[in-house]
Short mmCIF file of C-alpha atoms in Angstrom, two decimals:
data_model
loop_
_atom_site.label_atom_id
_atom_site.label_comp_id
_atom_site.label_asym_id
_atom_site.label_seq_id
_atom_site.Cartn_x
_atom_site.Cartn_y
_atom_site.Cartn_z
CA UNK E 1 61.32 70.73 142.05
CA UNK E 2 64.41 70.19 144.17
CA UNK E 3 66.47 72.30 140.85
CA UNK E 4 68.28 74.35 143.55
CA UNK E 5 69.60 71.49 145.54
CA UNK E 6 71.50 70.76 142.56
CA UNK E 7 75.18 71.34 142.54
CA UNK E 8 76.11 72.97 139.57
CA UNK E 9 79.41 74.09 138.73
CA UNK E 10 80.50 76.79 136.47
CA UNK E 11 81.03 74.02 133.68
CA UNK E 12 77.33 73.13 133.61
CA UNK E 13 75.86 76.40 134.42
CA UNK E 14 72.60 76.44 132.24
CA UNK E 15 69.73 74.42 134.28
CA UNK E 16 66.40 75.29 135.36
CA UNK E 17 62.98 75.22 135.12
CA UNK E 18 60.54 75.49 132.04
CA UNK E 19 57.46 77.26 131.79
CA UNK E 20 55.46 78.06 128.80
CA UNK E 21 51.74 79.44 129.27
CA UNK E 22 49.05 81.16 127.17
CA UNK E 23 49.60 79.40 123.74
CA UNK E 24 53.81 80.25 123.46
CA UNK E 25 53.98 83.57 124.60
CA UNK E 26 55.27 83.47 128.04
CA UNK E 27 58.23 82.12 128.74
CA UNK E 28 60.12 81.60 132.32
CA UNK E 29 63.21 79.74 133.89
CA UNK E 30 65.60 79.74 136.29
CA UNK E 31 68.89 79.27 136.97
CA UNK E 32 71.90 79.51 139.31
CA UNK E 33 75.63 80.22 139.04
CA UNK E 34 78.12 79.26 141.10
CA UNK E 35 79.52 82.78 141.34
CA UNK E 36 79.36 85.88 143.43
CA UNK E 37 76.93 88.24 142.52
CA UNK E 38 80.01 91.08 142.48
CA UNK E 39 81.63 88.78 139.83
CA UNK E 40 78.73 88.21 137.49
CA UNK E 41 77.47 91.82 137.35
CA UNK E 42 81.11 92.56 136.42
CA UNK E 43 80.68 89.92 133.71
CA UNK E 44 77.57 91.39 132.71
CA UNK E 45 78.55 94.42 131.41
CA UNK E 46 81.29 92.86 129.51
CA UNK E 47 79.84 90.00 128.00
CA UNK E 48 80.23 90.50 124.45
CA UNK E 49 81.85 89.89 122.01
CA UNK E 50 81.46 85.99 122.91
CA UNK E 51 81.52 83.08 120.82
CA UNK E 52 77.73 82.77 121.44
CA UNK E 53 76.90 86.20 120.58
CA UNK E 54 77.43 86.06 116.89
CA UNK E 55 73.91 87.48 116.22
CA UNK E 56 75.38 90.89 118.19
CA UNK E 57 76.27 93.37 116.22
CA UNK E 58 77.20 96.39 117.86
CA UNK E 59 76.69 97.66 121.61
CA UNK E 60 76.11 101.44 123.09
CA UNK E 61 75.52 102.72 126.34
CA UNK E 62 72.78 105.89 125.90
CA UNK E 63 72.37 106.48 129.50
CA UNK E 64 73.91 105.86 133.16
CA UNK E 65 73.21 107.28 136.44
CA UNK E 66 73.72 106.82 139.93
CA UNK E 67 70.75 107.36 142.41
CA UNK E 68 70.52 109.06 145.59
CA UNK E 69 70.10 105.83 147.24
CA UNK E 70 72.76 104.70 145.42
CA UNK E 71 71.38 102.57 142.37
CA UNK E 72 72.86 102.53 139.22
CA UNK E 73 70.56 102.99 136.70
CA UNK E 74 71.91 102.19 132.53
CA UNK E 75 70.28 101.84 129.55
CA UNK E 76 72.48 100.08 126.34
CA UNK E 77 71.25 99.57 123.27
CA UNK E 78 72.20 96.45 120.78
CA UNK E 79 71.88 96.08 117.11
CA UNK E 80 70.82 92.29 116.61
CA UNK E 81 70.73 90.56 113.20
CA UNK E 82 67.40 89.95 112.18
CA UNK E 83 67.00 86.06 111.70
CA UNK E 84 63.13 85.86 110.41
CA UNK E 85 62.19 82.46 109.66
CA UNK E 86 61.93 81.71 105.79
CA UNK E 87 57.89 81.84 105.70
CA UNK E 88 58.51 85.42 106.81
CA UNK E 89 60.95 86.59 104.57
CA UNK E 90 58.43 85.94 101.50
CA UNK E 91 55.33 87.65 103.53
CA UNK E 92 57.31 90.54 104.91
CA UNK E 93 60.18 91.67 102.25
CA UNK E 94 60.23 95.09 103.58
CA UNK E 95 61.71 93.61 106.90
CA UNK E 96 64.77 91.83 105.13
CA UNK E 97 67.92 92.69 105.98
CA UNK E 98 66.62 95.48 108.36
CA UNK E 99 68.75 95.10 112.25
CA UNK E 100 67.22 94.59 115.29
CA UNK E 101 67.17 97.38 117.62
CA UNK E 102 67.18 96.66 120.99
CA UNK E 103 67.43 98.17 124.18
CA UNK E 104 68.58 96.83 127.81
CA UNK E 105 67.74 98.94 130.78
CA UNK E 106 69.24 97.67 134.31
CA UNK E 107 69.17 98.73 137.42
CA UNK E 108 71.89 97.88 139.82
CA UNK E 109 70.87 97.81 143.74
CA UNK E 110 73.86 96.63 145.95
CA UNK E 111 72.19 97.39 149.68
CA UNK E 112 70.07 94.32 148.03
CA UNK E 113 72.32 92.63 145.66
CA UNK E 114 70.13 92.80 142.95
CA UNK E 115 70.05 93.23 139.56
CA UNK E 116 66.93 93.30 137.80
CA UNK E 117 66.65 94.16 133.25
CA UNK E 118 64.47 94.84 131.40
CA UNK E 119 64.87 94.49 127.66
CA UNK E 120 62.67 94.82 124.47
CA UNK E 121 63.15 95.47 120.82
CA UNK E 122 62.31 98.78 119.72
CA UNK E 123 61.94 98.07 115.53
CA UNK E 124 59.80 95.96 114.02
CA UNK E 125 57.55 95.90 116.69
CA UNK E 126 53.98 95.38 115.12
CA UNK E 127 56.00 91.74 113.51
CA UNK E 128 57.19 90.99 117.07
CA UNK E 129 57.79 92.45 120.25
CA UNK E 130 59.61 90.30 122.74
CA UNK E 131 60.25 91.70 126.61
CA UNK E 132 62.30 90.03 128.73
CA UNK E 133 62.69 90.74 132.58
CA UNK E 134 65.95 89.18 134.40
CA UNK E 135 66.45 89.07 137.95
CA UNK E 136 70.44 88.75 139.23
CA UNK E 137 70.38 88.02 142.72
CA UNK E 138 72.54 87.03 145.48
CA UNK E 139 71.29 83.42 147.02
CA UNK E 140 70.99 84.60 150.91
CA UNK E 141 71.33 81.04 151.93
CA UNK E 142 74.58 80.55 149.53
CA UNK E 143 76.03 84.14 149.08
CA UNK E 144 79.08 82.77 146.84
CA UNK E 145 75.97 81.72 144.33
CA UNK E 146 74.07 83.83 142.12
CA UNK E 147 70.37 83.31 141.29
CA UNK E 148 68.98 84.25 137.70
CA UNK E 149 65.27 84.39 136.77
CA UNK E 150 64.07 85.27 133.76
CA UNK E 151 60.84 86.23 132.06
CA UNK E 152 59.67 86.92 128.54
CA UNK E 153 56.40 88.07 126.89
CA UNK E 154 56.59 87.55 123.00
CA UNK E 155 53.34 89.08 121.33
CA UNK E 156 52.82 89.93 117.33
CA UNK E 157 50.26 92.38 116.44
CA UNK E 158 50.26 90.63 112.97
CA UNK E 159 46.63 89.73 111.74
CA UNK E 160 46.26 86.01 111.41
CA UNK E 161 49.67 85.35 111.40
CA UNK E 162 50.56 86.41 115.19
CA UNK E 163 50.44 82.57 116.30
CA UNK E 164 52.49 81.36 114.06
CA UNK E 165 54.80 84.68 114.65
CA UNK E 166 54.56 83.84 118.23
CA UNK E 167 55.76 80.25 118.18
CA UNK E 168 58.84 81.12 116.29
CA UNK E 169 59.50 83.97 118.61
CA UNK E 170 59.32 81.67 121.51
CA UNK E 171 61.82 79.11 120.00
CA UNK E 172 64.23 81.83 119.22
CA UNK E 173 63.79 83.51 122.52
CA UNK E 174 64.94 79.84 123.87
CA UNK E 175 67.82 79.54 122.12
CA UNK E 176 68.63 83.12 122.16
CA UNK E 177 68.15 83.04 126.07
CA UNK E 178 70.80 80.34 126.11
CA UNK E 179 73.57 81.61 124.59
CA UNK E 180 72.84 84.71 126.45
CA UNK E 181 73.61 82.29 129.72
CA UNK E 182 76.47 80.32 127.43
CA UNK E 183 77.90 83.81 127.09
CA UNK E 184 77.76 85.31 130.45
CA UNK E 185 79.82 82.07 131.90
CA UNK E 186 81.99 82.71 128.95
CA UNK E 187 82.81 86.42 130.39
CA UNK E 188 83.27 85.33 133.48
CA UNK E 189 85.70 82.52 133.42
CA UNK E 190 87.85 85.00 131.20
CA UNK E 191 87.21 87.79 133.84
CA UNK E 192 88.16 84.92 136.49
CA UNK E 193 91.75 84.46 134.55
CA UNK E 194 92.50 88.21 134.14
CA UNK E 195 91.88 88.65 137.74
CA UNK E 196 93.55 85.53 138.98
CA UNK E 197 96.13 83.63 136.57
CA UNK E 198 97.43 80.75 137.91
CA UNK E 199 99.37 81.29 141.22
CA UNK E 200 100.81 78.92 143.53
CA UNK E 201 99.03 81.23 145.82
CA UNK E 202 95.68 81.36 144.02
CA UNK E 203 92.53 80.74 145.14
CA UNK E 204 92.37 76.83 144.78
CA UNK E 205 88.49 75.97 145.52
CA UNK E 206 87.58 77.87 142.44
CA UNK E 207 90.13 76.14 139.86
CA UNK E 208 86.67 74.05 139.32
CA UNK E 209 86.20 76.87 136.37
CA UNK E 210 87.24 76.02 133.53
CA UNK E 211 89.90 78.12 130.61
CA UNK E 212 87.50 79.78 128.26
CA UNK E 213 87.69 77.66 125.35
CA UNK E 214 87.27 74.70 127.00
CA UNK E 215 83.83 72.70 129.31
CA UNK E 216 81.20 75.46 129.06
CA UNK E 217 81.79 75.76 125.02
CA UNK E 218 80.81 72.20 124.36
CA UNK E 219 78.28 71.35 126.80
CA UNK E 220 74.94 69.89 125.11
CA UNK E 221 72.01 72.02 125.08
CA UNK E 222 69.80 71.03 127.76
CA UNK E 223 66.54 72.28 125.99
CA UNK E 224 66.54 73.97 122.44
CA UNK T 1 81.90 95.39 121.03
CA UNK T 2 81.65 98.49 118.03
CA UNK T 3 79.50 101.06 118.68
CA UNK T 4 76.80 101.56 116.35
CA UNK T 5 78.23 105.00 115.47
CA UNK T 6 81.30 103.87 113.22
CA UNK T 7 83.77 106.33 114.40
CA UNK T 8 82.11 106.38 118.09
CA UNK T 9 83.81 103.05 119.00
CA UNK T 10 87.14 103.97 120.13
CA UNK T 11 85.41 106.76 122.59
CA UNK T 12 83.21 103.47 123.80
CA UNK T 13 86.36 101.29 124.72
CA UNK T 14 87.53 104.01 126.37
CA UNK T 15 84.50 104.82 128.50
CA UNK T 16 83.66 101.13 128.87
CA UNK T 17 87.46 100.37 130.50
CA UNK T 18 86.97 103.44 132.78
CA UNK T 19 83.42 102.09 134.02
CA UNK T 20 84.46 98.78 134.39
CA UNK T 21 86.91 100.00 136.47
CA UNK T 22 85.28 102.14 138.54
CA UNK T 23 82.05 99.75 138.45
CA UNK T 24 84.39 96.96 140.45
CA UNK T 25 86.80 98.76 142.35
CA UNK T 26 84.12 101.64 143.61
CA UNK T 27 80.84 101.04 143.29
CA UNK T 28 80.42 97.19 144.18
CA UNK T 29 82.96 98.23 147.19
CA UNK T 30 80.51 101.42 148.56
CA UNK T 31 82.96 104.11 147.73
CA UNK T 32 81.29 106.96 146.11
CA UNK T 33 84.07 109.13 146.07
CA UNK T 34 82.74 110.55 142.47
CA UNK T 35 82.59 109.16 139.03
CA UNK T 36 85.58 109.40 137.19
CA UNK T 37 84.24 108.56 133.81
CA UNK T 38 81.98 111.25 133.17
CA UNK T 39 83.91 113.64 130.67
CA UNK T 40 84.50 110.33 128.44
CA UNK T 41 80.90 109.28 128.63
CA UNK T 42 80.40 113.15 127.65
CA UNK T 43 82.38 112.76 124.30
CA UNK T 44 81.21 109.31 123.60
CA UNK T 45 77.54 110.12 123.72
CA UNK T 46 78.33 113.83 121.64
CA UNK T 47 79.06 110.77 119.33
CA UNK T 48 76.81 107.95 119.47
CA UNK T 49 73.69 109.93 119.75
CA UNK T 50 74.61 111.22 116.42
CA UNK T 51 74.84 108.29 115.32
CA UNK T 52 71.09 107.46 116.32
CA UNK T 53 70.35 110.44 114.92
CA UNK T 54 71.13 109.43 111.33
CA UNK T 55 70.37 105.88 111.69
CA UNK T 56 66.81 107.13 112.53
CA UNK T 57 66.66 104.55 115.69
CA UNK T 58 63.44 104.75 117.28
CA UNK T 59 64.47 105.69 121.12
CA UNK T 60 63.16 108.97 121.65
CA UNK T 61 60.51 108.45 124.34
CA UNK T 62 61.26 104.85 125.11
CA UNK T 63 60.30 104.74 128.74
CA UNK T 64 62.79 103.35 131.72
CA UNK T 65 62.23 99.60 132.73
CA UNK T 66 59.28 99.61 130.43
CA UNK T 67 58.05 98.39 127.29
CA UNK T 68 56.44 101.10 124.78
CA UNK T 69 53.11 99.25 124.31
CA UNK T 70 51.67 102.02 123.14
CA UNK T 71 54.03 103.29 120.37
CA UNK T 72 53.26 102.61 116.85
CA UNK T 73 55.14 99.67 115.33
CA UNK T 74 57.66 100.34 112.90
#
């Protein structure tokens, strides 16, 4: 596929692969960064607010501990609007105006730079239930870039309607999955200014990255 | 980001600056010389799980890393 060879900068971050199997309910992609894996996990846990995270409502962290073998184990949960499709609205009234309750548990192992989460919505799950898995992990070839894959089952235990359920769950998951990506660069060029403003002494391979409001705010959706 | 406790998200902010903290200058750098955050995380979760309490939000037995297939839907 050759989508690795590809260098992408920290203005273009969100390219991959596509794969959809089993009539819309799998989803998987990948992507890189062109940041350390220390820097993105930092951005990671303070991603929101972003101006692609509008549909966030509120964030908790319910549980945190560090292993033996030194993992770090969290679990956050999110309150997400609830966007059902109009179709939806008029079959299911009792879930209207109801938040999404969702929960993201990581686990953080730096002997192997890794970073895998696991996240699913714990409310209205006989509607929808959509799990993701994510992968954060250090490229061994290219240790200054970061390699993100990411999985998602989307199932509906709806009767005659789960297809149909599915298929919109998919297409939100896509776009949902890409601000999720639009965000993370978001927190990390901002972390990159707090840590570094501009020096004369800076760090000048990385001025690439651009000031938050600017590249990675207006870049094109590459699949939506 | 608020907490979905109203009155827990000060005690978040301040938990969430002293993991940050700790999370890059500690543990990405192998010292684990102790966690300094726990009495805030104490106070903040005396708060938030209150909150989840009263909200009636369905985590009680939500496994680690895994989804609750077999749970009834709400």
């Amino acid at each position: 596929m050759g989508h690795f060879q590809e260098n992408i900068q920290l203005k273009d971050p969100v390219k991959g692969i596509l794969c959809e199997k089993a009539m819309g309910r799998y989803f998987c992609n990948e992507n890189e960064l062109n940041s350390s894996w220390d820097h993105i996990l930092c951005a990671f846990w303070q991603r929101y607010p972003n101006p692609f995270s509008a549909h966030v409502l509120t964030e908790d962290v319910l549980f945190r501990e560090l292993t033996p073998d030194n993992c770090l184990l969290s679990r956050r949960l999110f309150t997400k609007t609830n966007l059902l499709p109009r179709w939806a609205e008029r079959v299911f009234p009792s879930h209207l105006n109801k938040s999404v309750f969702i929960v993201e548990d990581s686990v953080v192992d730096p002997e192997t730079h890794t970073l895998t989460t696991h996240t699913h919505n714990i409310n209205h799950t006989r509607f929808m239930t959509v799990v993701e898995r994510c992968v954060f992990q250090r490229d061994k070839e290219r240790p200054s870039w970061t390699l993100i894959s990411r999985e998602a089952w989307i199932s509906s235990g709806v009767f005659g309607l789960s297809r149909a359920i599915q298929k919109f769950g998919l297409s939100r998951f896509k776009s949902n999955q890409l601000k999720s990506m639009k965000g993370l660069v978001y927190a990390l060029s901002k972390l990159h200014t707090e840590s570094f403003p501009p020096r004369v002494h800076g760090d000048p391979p990385v001025q690439e990255s651009p000031p938050p409001n600017t590249a990675s705010t207006q870049k094109p959706q590459q699949y939506s | 980001m608020n907490s979905v406790g109203e009155g827990c998200t000060d005690l978040k902010r301040e938990y969430d600056q002293c993991f940050n903290r700790w999370f890059a200058e500690k543990f990405l750098k192998g010292d684990r010389s102790g966690d300094p955050c726990t009495e805030m995380f104490k106070k903040y979760q005396h708060c938030v799980q209150k909150a989840i309490k009263e909200k009636d939000i369905p985590i009680d037995g939500v496994e680690f890393m895994g989804p609750n297939k077999d749970k009834p839907g709400g």
